[in-house]
Short mmCIF file of C-alpha atoms in Angstrom, two decimals:
data_model
loop_
_atom_site.label_atom_id
_atom_site.label_comp_id
_atom_site.label_asym_id
_atom_site.label_seq_id
_atom_site.Cartn_x
_atom_site.Cartn_y
_atom_site.Cartn_z
CA MET C 1 -134.48 63.24 134.77
CA SER C 2 -133.24 65.57 137.20
CA LEU C 3 -130.49 66.79 139.64
CA ARG C 4 -130.51 69.11 142.31
CA LEU C 5 -128.46 71.91 141.89
CA GLN C 6 -127.51 74.97 143.21
CA VAL C 7 -129.30 77.43 141.25
CA CYS C 8 -128.84 81.60 141.47
CA ALA C 9 -131.91 83.65 142.67
CA GLU C 10 -131.08 86.50 140.88
CA CYS C 11 -129.47 85.64 138.13
CA GLY C 12 -130.35 82.00 137.75
CA ALA C 13 -127.53 80.56 137.24
CA VAL C 14 -126.71 76.44 137.94
CA GLN C 15 -123.68 76.11 140.34
CA TYR C 16 -121.36 73.76 140.24
CA PRO C 17 -119.32 73.19 142.55
CA HIS C 18 -121.07 73.68 145.46
CA ARG C 19 -121.17 77.78 146.13
CA ASP C 20 -121.73 80.36 148.68
CA VAL C 21 -121.66 82.85 146.17
CA CYS C 22 -123.11 82.98 142.90
CA GLY C 23 -120.48 82.39 140.14
CA ALA C 24 -121.55 84.90 137.75
CA CYS C 25 -123.23 87.49 140.03
CA LEU C 26 -122.04 87.00 142.89
CA SER C 27 -125.28 86.83 144.86
CA THR C 28 -125.87 84.81 147.91
CA GLN C 29 -129.14 83.83 147.01
CA LEU C 30 -128.26 80.52 145.94
CA GLU C 31 -131.36 78.12 146.87
CA ASP C 32 -131.72 74.62 145.89
CA LYS C 33 -133.21 73.24 142.45
CA ASP C 34 -133.71 70.69 140.14
CA VAL C 35 -132.49 71.19 136.83
CA SER C 36 -131.85 68.96 133.57
CA GLY C 37 -129.18 66.24 134.07
CA ALA C 38 -128.86 66.43 130.72
CA GLY C 39 -125.52 66.76 129.13
CA THR C 40 -122.48 65.82 126.76
CA VAL C 41 -118.95 64.26 127.10
CA LEU C 42 -116.19 66.49 126.80
CA SER C 43 -113.32 64.34 127.64
CA TRP C 44 -113.03 61.33 129.50
CA THR C 45 -110.53 59.00 131.17
CA ARG C 46 -109.64 55.21 132.71
CA GLY C 47 -107.33 55.50 135.60
CA HIS C 48 -106.07 52.89 136.88
CA VAL C 49 -104.14 54.44 140.27
CA SER C 50 -105.93 55.49 142.88
CA VAL C 51 -105.25 57.53 146.31
CA PHE C 52 -108.37 54.94 148.08
CA PRO C 53 -106.51 51.69 148.08
CA ASP C 54 -109.99 50.12 148.40
CA ALA C 55 -110.22 51.75 144.71
CA GLN C 56 -111.64 49.31 142.42
CA THR C 57 -110.02 50.40 139.07
CA PRO C 58 -110.02 50.74 136.42
CA ILE C 59 -112.12 53.84 136.98
CA SER C 60 -113.97 55.59 134.19
CA LEU C 61 -114.25 58.95 135.02
CA ALA C 62 -115.65 62.13 132.58
CA ARG C 63 -115.94 66.19 132.46
CA VAL C 64 -119.41 66.96 131.16
CA LYS C 65 -121.26 69.79 129.83
CA LEU C 66 -124.87 70.10 131.45
CA ASP C 67 -127.45 71.59 129.26
CA ALA C 68 -128.14 73.10 132.61
CA GLY C 69 -124.79 75.98 132.13
CA PRO C 70 -121.59 74.27 134.64
CA ILE C 71 -119.23 71.88 133.85
CA VAL C 72 -118.94 68.56 136.16
CA LEU C 73 -116.92 65.42 136.80
CA ALA C 74 -119.11 62.15 136.49
CA LEU C 75 -118.23 58.41 136.81
CA ALA C 76 -119.56 56.07 134.47
CA SER C 77 -120.18 52.14 134.91
CA SER C 78 -119.09 51.95 131.10
CA ALA C 79 -117.26 52.81 128.08
CA LEU C 80 -117.38 56.44 127.12
CA ILE C 81 -117.11 58.03 124.37
CA THR C 82 -116.26 62.42 123.90
CA GLY C 83 -119.35 64.08 121.91
CA GLU C 84 -122.16 61.47 123.35
CA ALA C 85 -125.09 62.75 124.48
CA VAL C 86 -125.39 61.70 128.49
CA HIS C 87 -127.53 61.99 131.98
CA VAL C 88 -126.07 62.36 135.18
CA MET C 89 -127.78 61.50 138.00
CA ARG C 90 -126.18 61.33 142.04
CA ASP C 91 -125.58 57.66 143.09
CA GLU C 92 -126.23 56.44 146.67
CA ASP C 93 -123.20 57.74 147.79
CA GLY C 94 -124.31 61.41 146.62
CA LEU C 95 -121.79 61.33 143.33
CA LEU C 96 -122.16 62.32 140.14
CA ARG C 97 -122.63 59.12 137.87
CA ARG C 98 -123.68 58.78 134.26
CA SER C 99 -127.16 57.04 134.19
CA MET P 1 -97.99 97.99 128.30
CA PRO P 2 -96.29 97.55 131.85
CA ALA P 3 -93.46 99.54 133.45
CA ASP P 4 -90.36 97.73 132.44
CA TYR P 5 -87.97 96.17 135.00
CA GLN P 6 -84.82 98.33 134.90
CA GLY P 7 -82.61 98.42 137.07
CA VAL P 8 -83.64 94.75 138.87
CA ALA P 9 -81.21 91.90 138.75
CA VAL P 10 -82.20 88.39 139.18
CA THR P 11 -79.34 86.50 140.69
CA CYS P 12 -77.74 83.61 143.17
CA PRO P 13 -79.72 80.23 141.60
CA VAL P 14 -80.14 77.96 143.91
CA THR P 15 -81.26 74.17 144.25
CA ILE P 16 -81.10 71.96 147.01
CA PRO P 17 -80.44 68.54 145.54
CA TYR P 18 -84.14 66.84 145.46
CA GLU P 19 -84.48 63.27 147.47
CA LYS P 20 -87.14 60.83 147.00
CA ARG P 21 -88.09 61.14 150.53
CA SER P 22 -87.63 62.61 153.17
CA ASP P 23 -88.27 62.49 156.79
CA LYS P 24 -87.54 66.42 157.21
CA SER P 25 -90.21 68.84 157.52
CA ALA P 26 -90.62 71.58 154.25
CA ALA P 27 -89.13 74.78 156.85
CA TRP P 28 -85.79 72.50 157.27
CA TRP P 29 -85.56 72.47 152.82
CA ILE P 30 -86.33 76.27 152.46
CA GLY P 31 -83.97 77.07 155.58
CA ARG P 32 -81.56 75.58 153.97
CA ALA P 33 -82.46 77.26 150.89
CA LEU P 34 -81.79 80.54 152.49
CA ARG P 35 -78.77 79.56 154.23
CA THR P 36 -77.27 78.60 150.21
CA LEU P 37 -78.65 81.58 149.30
CA ILE P 38 -76.87 83.79 151.86
CA GLU P 39 -73.62 82.27 151.18
CA ALA P 40 -73.58 82.45 147.38
CA ALA P 41 -74.61 85.92 147.76
CA GLY P 42 -71.87 86.75 150.40
CA VAL P 43 -74.20 88.59 152.92
CA THR P 44 -76.00 88.51 156.01
CA LYS P 45 -79.34 87.27 156.99
CA ALA P 46 -79.86 91.08 158.38
CA ASP P 47 -79.31 91.73 154.64
CA ILE P 48 -82.42 89.89 153.43
CA ASP P 49 -84.88 92.34 154.24
CA GLY P 50 -87.71 90.74 152.07
CA PHE P 51 -88.90 87.07 151.84
CA ALA P 52 -91.15 85.12 149.24
CA ALA P 53 -92.15 81.52 150.20
CA SER P 54 -94.33 78.54 148.43
CA SER P 55 -95.12 75.50 149.43
CA PHE P 56 -97.93 72.54 149.67
CA THR P 57 -96.34 71.17 153.00
CA LEU P 58 -96.14 73.86 155.78
CA HIS P 59 -98.90 74.06 156.51
CA PRO P 60 -100.53 75.60 159.16
CA ASP P 61 -97.27 77.96 158.68
CA THR P 62 -96.61 80.53 155.83
CA SER P 63 -94.13 83.01 155.10
CA VAL P 64 -94.82 84.28 158.41
CA GLY P 65 -94.12 80.46 160.45
CA LEU P 66 -90.66 80.94 158.54
CA ILE P 67 -89.80 84.52 159.25
CA ASP P 68 -90.21 83.30 163.18
CA HIS P 69 -88.78 80.13 162.33
CA PHE P 70 -85.30 82.06 160.47
CA GLY P 71 -85.00 85.43 163.01
CA LEU P 72 -85.94 87.48 159.77
CA THR P 73 -86.71 90.46 160.26
CA PRO P 74 -87.96 91.87 156.43
CA ARG P 75 -90.08 94.72 155.34
CA PHE P 76 -91.23 93.44 152.02
CA LEU P 77 -93.12 89.49 152.60
CA GLU P 78 -95.08 87.77 150.33
CA TRP P 79 -97.03 84.11 150.30
CA ILE P 80 -97.02 82.76 147.19
CA PRO P 81 -99.80 80.03 147.14
CA THR P 82 -99.48 79.27 143.24
CA GLY P 83 -97.71 75.93 142.73
CA GLY P 84 -96.03 75.64 138.91
CA ALA P 85 -97.38 79.25 138.80
CA SER P 86 -95.30 80.48 142.59
CA GLY P 87 -92.27 81.17 140.60
CA ILE P 88 -92.07 83.69 138.16
CA MET P 89 -94.94 85.38 140.73
CA ALA P 90 -92.71 85.44 143.40
CA LEU P 91 -90.14 86.94 140.26
CA ARG P 92 -92.32 89.58 139.65
CA ARG P 93 -93.57 91.10 142.97
CA SER P 94 -90.06 91.24 144.01
CA ALA P 95 -89.03 92.94 140.94
CA ARG P 96 -91.26 96.07 142.09
CA ALA P 97 -90.52 95.84 145.17
CA ILE P 98 -86.95 96.50 144.24
CA GLN P 99 -88.20 99.21 141.85
CA ALA P 100 -89.98 101.00 144.20
CA GLY P 101 -87.50 100.68 147.16
CA ASP P 102 -89.39 98.69 149.61
CA ALA P 103 -86.64 95.81 149.81
CA GLU P 104 -82.93 95.82 149.43
CA ILE P 105 -82.70 91.72 148.67
CA ILE P 106 -85.22 89.65 148.61
CA ALA P 107 -84.81 86.12 149.18
CA CYS P 108 -87.81 84.15 146.85
CA ILE P 109 -87.78 80.44 148.17
CA ALA P 110 -89.91 77.35 147.04
CA GLY P 111 -89.59 74.10 148.79
CA ASP P 112 -91.40 70.66 150.00
CA THR P 113 -91.14 67.71 152.03
CA ASN P 114 -92.59 64.37 150.47
CA ASN P 115 -93.22 61.60 152.78
CA ALA P 116 -95.75 59.01 152.95
CA ASP P 117 -98.58 61.15 154.01
CA SER P 118 -97.71 64.81 152.94
CA PHE P 119 -99.06 63.37 148.66
CA LYS P 120 -102.11 62.75 150.14
CA GLY P 121 -102.24 65.40 152.16
CA ILE P 122 -102.06 67.59 149.41
CA LEU P 123 -104.67 65.67 147.60
CA GLU P 124 -107.06 65.41 149.90
CA ASN P 125 -106.59 69.65 150.98
CA PHE P 126 -106.09 71.03 148.06
CA SER P 127 -108.97 72.85 147.30
CA CYS P 128 -112.85 72.93 148.61
CA PHE P 129 -113.83 72.23 145.17
CA SER P 130 -111.31 69.37 144.58
CA THR P 131 -112.34 67.88 148.19
CA GLN P 132 -116.21 68.44 146.94
CA ALA P 133 -116.08 67.28 142.86
CA VAL P 134 -112.54 65.77 142.31
CA LEU P 135 -111.22 63.89 144.89
CA PRO P 136 -114.20 61.41 145.45
CA TYR P 137 -114.50 60.38 142.30
CA GLY P 138 -111.93 57.77 142.41
CA GLY P 139 -109.00 59.57 144.20
CA LEU P 140 -106.99 59.74 140.39
CA GLY P 141 -105.76 62.79 141.99
CA PRO P 142 -104.12 65.08 139.08
CA ASN P 143 -103.66 62.40 136.51
CA GLY P 144 -107.39 61.47 135.91
CA VAL P 145 -107.69 65.85 135.72
CA PHE P 146 -105.25 66.36 132.82
CA ALA P 147 -105.99 62.66 131.18
CA MET P 148 -108.41 64.61 130.59
CA ILE P 149 -107.08 67.42 129.43
CA MET P 150 -104.69 65.47 127.26
CA ARG P 151 -107.63 63.50 125.67
CA GLN P 152 -109.05 66.39 124.82
CA TYR P 153 -106.35 68.06 123.09
CA MET P 154 -105.53 64.69 121.82
CA GLU P 155 -109.08 64.45 119.78
CA ALA P 156 -109.20 67.94 118.76
CA PHE P 157 -105.66 68.32 117.10
CA ASP P 158 -105.67 64.81 115.71
CA ALA P 159 -102.61 64.51 117.69
CA THR P 160 -100.56 60.96 118.79
CA ARG P 161 -99.23 59.57 122.19
CA GLU P 162 -96.37 59.52 119.76
CA ASP P 163 -96.69 62.98 119.13
CA ILE P 164 -96.05 64.07 122.64
CA GLY P 165 -94.00 61.30 123.65
CA ARG P 166 -91.23 62.70 121.73
CA LEU P 167 -90.87 65.94 123.86
CA ALA P 168 -90.85 63.76 126.86
CA VAL P 169 -87.66 61.84 125.48
CA MET P 170 -86.03 65.33 124.14
CA GLN P 171 -86.75 66.28 128.09
CA ARG P 172 -85.35 63.09 129.62
CA ALA P 173 -81.84 62.93 127.95
CA ASN P 174 -81.55 66.60 129.41
CA GLY P 175 -82.05 65.06 132.86
CA ALA P 176 -79.51 62.68 131.74
CA GLN P 177 -76.85 64.98 131.87
CA ASN P 178 -77.71 67.31 134.87
CA PRO P 179 -76.31 65.37 137.95
CA LEU P 180 -79.26 66.71 139.90
CA ALA P 181 -81.81 64.48 138.49
CA LEU P 182 -83.16 61.99 140.40
CA LEU P 183 -84.11 60.03 137.34
CA LYS P 184 -81.05 60.45 135.07
CA LYS P 185 -81.74 57.57 132.39
CA THR P 186 -82.60 58.15 129.39
CA ILE P 187 -86.03 56.78 127.52
CA THR P 188 -87.16 56.43 124.32
CA LEU P 189 -89.82 56.44 122.51
CA GLU P 190 -90.70 52.70 122.63
CA ASP P 191 -89.90 53.29 126.49
CA TYR P 192 -92.22 56.10 126.25
CA MET P 193 -95.35 53.23 124.58
CA ALA P 194 -94.88 50.67 126.28
CA ALA P 195 -95.16 52.90 130.12
CA ARG P 196 -97.97 51.39 131.97
CA PRO P 197 -101.27 53.23 131.94
CA ILE P 198 -102.62 55.58 134.98
CA ALA P 199 -104.88 57.71 133.71
CA GLU P 200 -105.74 57.34 130.37
CA PRO P 201 -104.21 58.38 127.66
CA VAL P 202 -101.58 60.02 130.74
CA HIS P 203 -99.30 57.11 131.25
CA LEU P 204 -96.14 56.55 133.71
CA LEU P 205 -93.80 58.51 131.79
CA ASP P 206 -96.23 61.60 131.31
CA CYS P 207 -96.09 61.88 135.02
CA VAL P 208 -94.00 63.38 137.45
CA MET P 209 -92.25 61.54 140.48
CA PRO P 210 -93.08 63.37 143.65
CA CYS P 211 -90.10 64.08 145.88
CA ALA P 212 -88.65 66.78 148.45
CA GLY P 213 -86.22 70.00 147.94
CA ALA P 214 -86.31 73.63 147.43
CA ASP P 215 -85.41 76.02 145.26
CA GLY P 216 -84.08 79.48 145.26
CA PHE P 217 -82.94 83.00 143.76
CA LEU P 218 -82.21 86.39 145.41
CA VAL P 219 -83.75 89.51 143.61
CA MET P 220 -81.84 92.43 144.11
CA SER P 221 -80.52 95.89 141.96
CA GLU P 222 -78.20 95.76 139.52
CA ASP P 223 -75.86 97.79 141.39
CA ARG P 224 -76.19 95.86 144.50
CA ALA P 225 -75.65 93.11 141.98
CA GLN P 226 -72.83 94.91 141.02
CA SER P 227 -70.99 95.75 144.02
CA LEU P 228 -71.63 92.06 145.44
CA GLY P 229 -70.29 90.23 142.40
CA LEU P 230 -72.95 88.79 141.31
CA ALA P 231 -73.69 87.37 138.20
CA TYR P 232 -77.09 88.36 136.89
CA VAL P 233 -79.67 88.36 134.47
CA THR P 234 -82.59 91.06 134.02
CA ILE P 235 -86.32 90.76 133.31
CA ALA P 236 -87.56 91.77 129.69
CA GLY P 237 -90.58 91.02 130.41
CA SER P 238 -93.36 89.33 132.52
CA ILE P 239 -97.24 88.04 132.33
CA GLU P 240 -99.62 86.73 134.78
CA ARG P 241 -102.79 85.77 133.86
CA HIS P 242 -105.54 83.77 136.60
CA ASN P 243 -108.79 81.71 135.43
CA ALA P 244 -108.62 83.21 132.00
CA PHE P 245 -111.00 80.89 130.52
CA PRO P 246 -113.50 80.86 133.42
CA GLY P 247 -116.31 78.06 131.98
CA ALA P 248 -114.42 77.35 128.69
CA GLU P 249 -115.86 73.69 127.21
CA GLN P 250 -112.12 73.41 125.59
CA LEU P 251 -109.16 73.36 127.20
CA LEU P 252 -107.39 73.26 124.75
CA GLN P 253 -104.52 76.79 125.89
CA THR P 254 -102.77 77.83 128.84
CA GLY P 255 -103.85 80.88 130.06
CA HIS P 256 -100.43 82.09 128.81
CA ALA P 257 -102.70 83.04 125.21
CA VAL P 258 -104.37 85.72 126.50
CA ASP P 259 -101.40 88.13 127.42
CA ALA P 260 -98.66 86.49 125.47
CA GLY P 261 -98.88 89.31 122.76
CA SER P 262 -97.62 91.55 126.06
CA LEU P 263 -94.90 89.36 126.89
CA TRP P 264 -93.21 90.16 123.43
CA GLU P 265 -93.74 93.59 123.20
CA GLN P 266 -92.30 94.36 126.78
CA ALA P 267 -89.14 92.46 125.34
CA SER P 268 -89.18 93.67 121.88
CA ALA P 269 -88.13 90.16 121.16
CA GLY P 270 -90.18 87.21 120.01
CA PRO P 271 -89.98 83.20 120.17
CA ASP P 272 -87.51 83.29 117.43
CA ASP P 273 -85.06 85.42 119.59
CA MET P 274 -85.32 82.83 122.40
CA ASP P 275 -81.86 81.01 123.03
CA LEU P 276 -83.91 78.15 125.50
CA LEU P 277 -87.31 77.68 126.82
CA GLN P 278 -88.31 76.62 129.92
CA THR P 279 -92.18 75.30 130.63
CA TYR P 280 -93.64 73.60 133.47
CA ASP P 281 -94.40 70.08 133.02
CA ASP P 282 -95.95 68.61 134.81
CA TYR P 283 -97.42 66.81 131.82
CA PRO P 284 -95.66 66.79 128.26
CA VAL P 285 -99.10 67.35 127.17
CA ILE P 286 -99.31 70.78 129.13
CA SER P 287 -95.57 72.34 127.86
CA MET P 288 -97.21 71.53 124.46
CA MET P 289 -99.93 73.83 125.12
CA GLN P 290 -97.66 76.36 126.64
CA MET P 291 -95.60 76.64 123.53
CA GLU P 292 -98.76 77.44 121.64
CA ALA P 293 -99.86 79.75 123.87
CA LEU P 294 -96.74 81.86 123.78
CA GLY P 295 -96.55 82.08 120.65
CA PHE P 296 -93.58 79.59 119.91
CA CYS P 297 -96.24 77.85 116.75
CA GLY P 298 -99.98 78.23 116.49
CA LEU P 299 -102.77 76.20 118.22
CA GLY P 300 -102.24 72.67 117.44
CA GLU P 301 -99.23 72.50 115.96
CA ALA P 302 -96.99 71.93 118.34
CA LYS P 303 -96.86 68.29 116.69
CA HIS P 304 -95.25 68.96 113.68
CA TYR P 305 -93.01 72.12 116.05
CA VAL P 306 -91.74 68.97 118.73
CA ALA P 307 -91.37 66.27 115.75
CA GLU P 308 -89.46 69.45 114.10
CA THR P 309 -87.52 71.25 116.37
CA ASP P 310 -84.50 69.61 118.70
CA MET P 311 -85.02 70.63 122.07
CA THR P 312 -81.63 69.44 123.92
CA LEU P 313 -79.25 71.08 125.41
CA THR P 314 -77.27 71.09 122.21
CA GLY P 315 -80.48 71.47 119.44
CA ALA P 316 -82.39 74.61 118.39
CA LEU P 317 -84.52 75.07 121.15
CA PRO P 318 -83.33 74.15 124.51
CA HIS P 319 -86.37 73.36 126.21
CA ASN P 320 -86.45 72.29 130.10
CA THR P 321 -82.75 72.38 130.24
CA SER P 322 -82.59 71.14 133.27
CA GLY P 323 -84.70 67.62 132.60
CA GLY P 324 -87.41 69.40 134.37
CA GLN P 325 -90.16 67.72 136.75
CA LEU P 326 -90.04 64.68 134.36
CA ALA P 327 -86.39 63.83 135.30
CA MET P 328 -85.08 66.08 138.39
CA GLY P 329 -88.72 64.62 140.18
CA GLN P 330 -91.68 67.29 141.55
CA ALA P 331 -90.56 68.67 144.64
CA GLY P 332 -93.91 70.02 145.41
CA ALA P 333 -93.81 73.89 144.83
CA ALA P 334 -90.31 73.84 144.00
CA GLY P 335 -91.61 72.79 140.57
CA GLY P 336 -92.84 76.06 139.67
CA TYR P 337 -89.23 77.53 140.30
CA LEU P 338 -86.95 74.75 138.38
CA GLY P 339 -87.43 76.13 135.42
CA LEU P 340 -86.86 79.64 136.30
CA VAL P 341 -83.87 78.96 138.37
CA ASP P 342 -82.44 76.58 135.76
CA ALA P 343 -82.50 79.47 133.27
CA ILE P 344 -80.71 81.65 135.29
CA ARG P 345 -77.83 79.19 135.80
CA GLN P 346 -77.79 79.09 132.29
CA LEU P 347 -77.37 82.89 131.28
CA THR P 348 -75.12 83.20 134.11
CA ARG P 349 -72.65 80.97 132.75
CA ALA P 350 -73.37 78.47 136.05
CA PRO P 351 -75.05 74.98 134.65
CA LEU P 352 -75.30 72.08 136.16
CA GLY P 353 -74.67 70.18 133.13
CA PRO P 354 -73.78 70.87 129.61
CA GLN P 355 -73.32 74.86 129.22
CA ILE P 356 -76.24 75.99 125.86
CA GLU P 357 -73.67 78.56 123.87
CA ASP P 358 -73.65 81.73 123.70
CA ALA P 359 -77.30 81.75 125.48
CA GLU P 360 -78.59 85.30 126.07
CA TYR P 361 -82.49 85.07 126.39
CA ALA P 362 -84.62 83.09 128.32
CA CYS P 363 -88.59 82.11 128.37
CA VAL P 364 -89.70 80.78 130.93
CA ALA P 365 -93.20 80.00 131.83
CA GLY P 366 -95.17 79.19 135.29
CA TYR P 367 -98.87 77.04 135.29
CA GLY P 368 -100.52 75.59 138.15
CA MET P 369 -103.22 75.06 140.16
CA VAL P 370 -105.63 72.30 139.28
CA ASN P 371 -108.69 74.17 141.67
CA TYR P 372 -111.10 71.83 139.85
CA THR P 373 -110.59 71.32 135.89
CA HIS P 374 -108.10 72.61 134.49
CA GLY P 375 -104.76 75.46 136.05
CA LEU P 376 -106.25 77.91 136.51
CA CYS P 377 -102.40 80.16 137.13
CA SER P 378 -100.50 81.13 133.89
CA ALA P 379 -97.00 83.16 134.30
CA ALA P 380 -94.52 84.05 132.07
CA ALA P 381 -91.31 85.54 131.91
CA ILE P 382 -88.15 86.87 128.86
CA LEU P 383 -84.89 86.57 130.80
CA ARG P 384 -82.02 88.57 129.24
CA ARG P 385 -78.36 88.48 130.17
CA PRO P 386 -77.56 91.43 130.43
#
């Protein structure tokens, strides 16, 4: 399963969050490419209080190290375990989510 | 080693009493602090020729808008948008300006208002990365990000909520003796454990209460402070570091770890010489990480250090002597001044509550700005009673 993220055309570094300049080599040649959505859960939380009045709590959120390089925050629909291998994809709202 | 801070005085610690909610603007709070500083020093507004400000709720203004608002004509102007690190950064920049002769009296102030819209506004506009990659992910705010830091710390070092809660209990005991604390009630470890979950493992008594307020101090030469008859402290050393660990998977240390050796070398002192310690306590686990990063104990050992050290006002190492933000509330950027201002009070023998006996040295740490997954800005200073 792949994930579309920015990749630097000069040094190959995968970017996240979205950048205008490469965080590794400062190139402005960033292109959207399909990269692997595979990663590892570094930490996670289950949130009960949101600033959004209509949010459905609890909200499970993970910090994930993608094999492709960057660290992302991704929503999850079920329980999380630190260290578990996961796949991250974009959901219908364009948010990163554990598949 | 950086040049020393010889000849620099830090004086006139001021806190405008916090309020849970305010219908006044950030400029109103900062302006009150400025007037209080001028009165405390016995100078005139025209004598203030340097100004450094920090605020999250002043938008679209910065320190530029404030000098127009207040009718100041400074020859040194700083805008330090670094929240929890802003107080020490203002101190460092001002100290160098005094040494260089770029200003004679610099007012350093942080202040924010708090109303129904302001907290949400801060979250929605905090940074480009957080707007796109944190906020839409459930709107958990800083609680969600710090929950993940707290869990990683707890799992890495086998620390429990009880281990962390002990620090919150001691700090709230300090706050109970501070007439300006918004939360004056002491808590027990049982209270801490029973608090409702906010973003697990963060529970309610890990969190600071947003409020309105302002804190400030003046920086000038020792000669000027003496001629004005002001009690002051000196700077024995200071450090700052930003984005210390880019891309780090393990967020187990604050950036202070990089430069702590320099801090103690500058001060010709060590953690054991400190009479009080102020850390940035947006969550108690972050205070424990600062204790470790600054060398008060080893990495992962804060659970033992906190359990074995009385950090109340009469203890071996009083920590967050005002009760910190956990008791005072978090008045936005003023949270980055609170520890510094209270350290100046203790060292100049003008405490809000009980005086720490014979306090000569204070270590003050700042930490702030969760641009994405963790706070990027770290700073610390050693203050000394002359």
